[in-house]
Structures are given as structure tokens and as C-alpha cells.
Tab-separated table of C-alpha atoms in Angstrom:
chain	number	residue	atom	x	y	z
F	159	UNK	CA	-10.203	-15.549	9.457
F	160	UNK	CA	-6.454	-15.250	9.349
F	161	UNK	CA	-3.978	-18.015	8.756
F	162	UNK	CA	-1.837	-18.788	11.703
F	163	UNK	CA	1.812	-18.820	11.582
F	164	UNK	CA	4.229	-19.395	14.245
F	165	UNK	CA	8.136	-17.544	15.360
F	166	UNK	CA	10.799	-18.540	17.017
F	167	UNK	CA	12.381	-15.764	19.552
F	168	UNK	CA	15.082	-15.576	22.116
F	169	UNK	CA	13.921	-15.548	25.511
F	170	UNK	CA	14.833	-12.018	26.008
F	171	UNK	CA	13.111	-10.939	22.884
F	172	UNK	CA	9.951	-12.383	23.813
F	173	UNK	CA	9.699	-11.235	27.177
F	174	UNK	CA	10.492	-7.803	26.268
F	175	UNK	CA	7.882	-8.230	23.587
F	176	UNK	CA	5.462	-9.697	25.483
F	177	UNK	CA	6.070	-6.743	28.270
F	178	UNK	CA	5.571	-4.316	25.651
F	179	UNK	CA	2.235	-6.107	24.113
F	180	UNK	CA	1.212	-5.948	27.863
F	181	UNK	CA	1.894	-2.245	28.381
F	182	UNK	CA	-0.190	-1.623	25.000
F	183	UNK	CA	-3.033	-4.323	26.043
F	184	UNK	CA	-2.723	-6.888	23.428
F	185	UNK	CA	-1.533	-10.354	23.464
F	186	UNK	CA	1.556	-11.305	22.175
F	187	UNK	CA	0.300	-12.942	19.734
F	188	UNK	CA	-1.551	-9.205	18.801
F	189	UNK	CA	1.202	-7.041	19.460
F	190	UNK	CA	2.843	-9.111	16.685
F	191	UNK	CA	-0.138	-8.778	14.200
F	192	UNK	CA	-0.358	-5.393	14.746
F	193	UNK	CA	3.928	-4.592	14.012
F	194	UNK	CA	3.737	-6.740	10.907
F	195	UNK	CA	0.674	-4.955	9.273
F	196	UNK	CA	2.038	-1.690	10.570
F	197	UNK	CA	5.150	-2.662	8.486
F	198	UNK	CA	3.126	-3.438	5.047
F	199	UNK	CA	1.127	-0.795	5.130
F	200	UNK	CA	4.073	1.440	5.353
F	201	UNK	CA	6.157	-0.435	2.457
F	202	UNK	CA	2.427	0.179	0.621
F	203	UNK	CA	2.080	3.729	1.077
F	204	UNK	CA	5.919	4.164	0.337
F	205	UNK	CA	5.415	2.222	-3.250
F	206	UNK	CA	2.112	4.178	-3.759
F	207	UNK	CA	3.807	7.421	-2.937
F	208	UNK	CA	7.025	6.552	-5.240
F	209	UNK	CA	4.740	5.053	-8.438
F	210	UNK	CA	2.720	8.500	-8.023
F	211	UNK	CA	5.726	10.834	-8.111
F	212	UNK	CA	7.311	8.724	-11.040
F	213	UNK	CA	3.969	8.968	-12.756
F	214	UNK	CA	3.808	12.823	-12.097
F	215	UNK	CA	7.420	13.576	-13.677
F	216	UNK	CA	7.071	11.146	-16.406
F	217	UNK	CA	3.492	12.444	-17.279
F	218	UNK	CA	4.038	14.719	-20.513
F	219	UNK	CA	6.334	11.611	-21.879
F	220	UNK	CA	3.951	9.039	-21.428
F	221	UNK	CA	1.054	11.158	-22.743
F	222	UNK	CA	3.225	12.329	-25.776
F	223	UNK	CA	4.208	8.355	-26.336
F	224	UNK	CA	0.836	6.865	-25.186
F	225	UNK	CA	-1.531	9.574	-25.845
F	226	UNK	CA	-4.398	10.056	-22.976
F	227	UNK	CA	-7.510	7.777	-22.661
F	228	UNK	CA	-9.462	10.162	-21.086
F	229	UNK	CA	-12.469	7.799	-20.646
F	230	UNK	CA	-11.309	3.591	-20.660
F	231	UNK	CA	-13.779	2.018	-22.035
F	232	UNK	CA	-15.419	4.746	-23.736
F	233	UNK	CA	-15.550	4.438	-28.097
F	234	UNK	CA	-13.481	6.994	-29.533
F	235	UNK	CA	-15.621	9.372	-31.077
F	236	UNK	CA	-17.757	9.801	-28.013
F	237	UNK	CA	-14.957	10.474	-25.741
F	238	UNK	CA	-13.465	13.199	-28.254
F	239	UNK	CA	-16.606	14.895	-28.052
F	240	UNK	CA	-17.057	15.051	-24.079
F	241	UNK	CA	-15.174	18.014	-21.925
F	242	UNK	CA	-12.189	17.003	-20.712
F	243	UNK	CA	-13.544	17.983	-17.189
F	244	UNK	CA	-16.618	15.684	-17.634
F	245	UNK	CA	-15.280	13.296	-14.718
């Protein structure tokens, strides 16, 4: 169940909202659920999209620094002896 929270809009705002929640048939109250979780999802898949690009250039530097864990979790010796393609 999803916390309520309440806005304050300017009588033309809402009405033009409230026509366009209409036009889409939602509430107002939906129509206004539905913009702000359209908005995070987008500022998620932008992050997503950024932190896998950075990861992609900067992938040779961080293995060179880091080294690569092939298998978390996995004791050494057994994970030198598995293919790398094992996953």
C-alpha cells in the first residue's frame, strides 16, 4: 500500500491536469502517480545507463588496479582453476 501525499496546484494547472488524467482514464490522483514514477524510472535507467558506460571505459583500469573476482565468494584456488566462461 502506498503512502499518501498531498500537492498544492493552481487552478488552471489542475484542471488541465485533471482534463488530461480524464482523456487517459485515470484519476487525478493516478495521472499523478503515474508522471512521478514515469519520472524515476527514467532518472534510474539514465544512472544505470551512465554507471554502465563509466564502468565499460574504465574497465582495463579497474581490473589492472583491482584485479577481477571472477567468482565472489568463491576461495581462490578453486576459482583459478574454473574456465573463465564457467558462468
Amino acid at each position: 500500500m502506498g503512502k499518501q501525499t498531498n500537492i498544492r496546484l493552481d487552478d488552471s494547472v489542475k484542471t488541465a491536469a485533471e482534463d488530461r488524467a480524464k482523456r487517459r482514464g485515470l484519476s487525478l490522483q493516478g495521472y499523478v502517480a503515474d508522471l512521478i514514477e514515469q519520472d524515476v524510472n527514467e532518472s534510474r535507467a539514465a544512472f544505470m545507463a551512465g554507471a554502465s558506460a563509466f564502468l565499460a571505459a574504465y574497465a582495463d583500469e579497474f581490473e589492472s588496479e583491482l584485479g577481477e573476482d571472477r567468482y565472489p565468494g568463491l576461495p581462490v584456488e578453486l576459482s583459478e582453476s574454473v574456465p573463465r566462461d564457467a558462468a
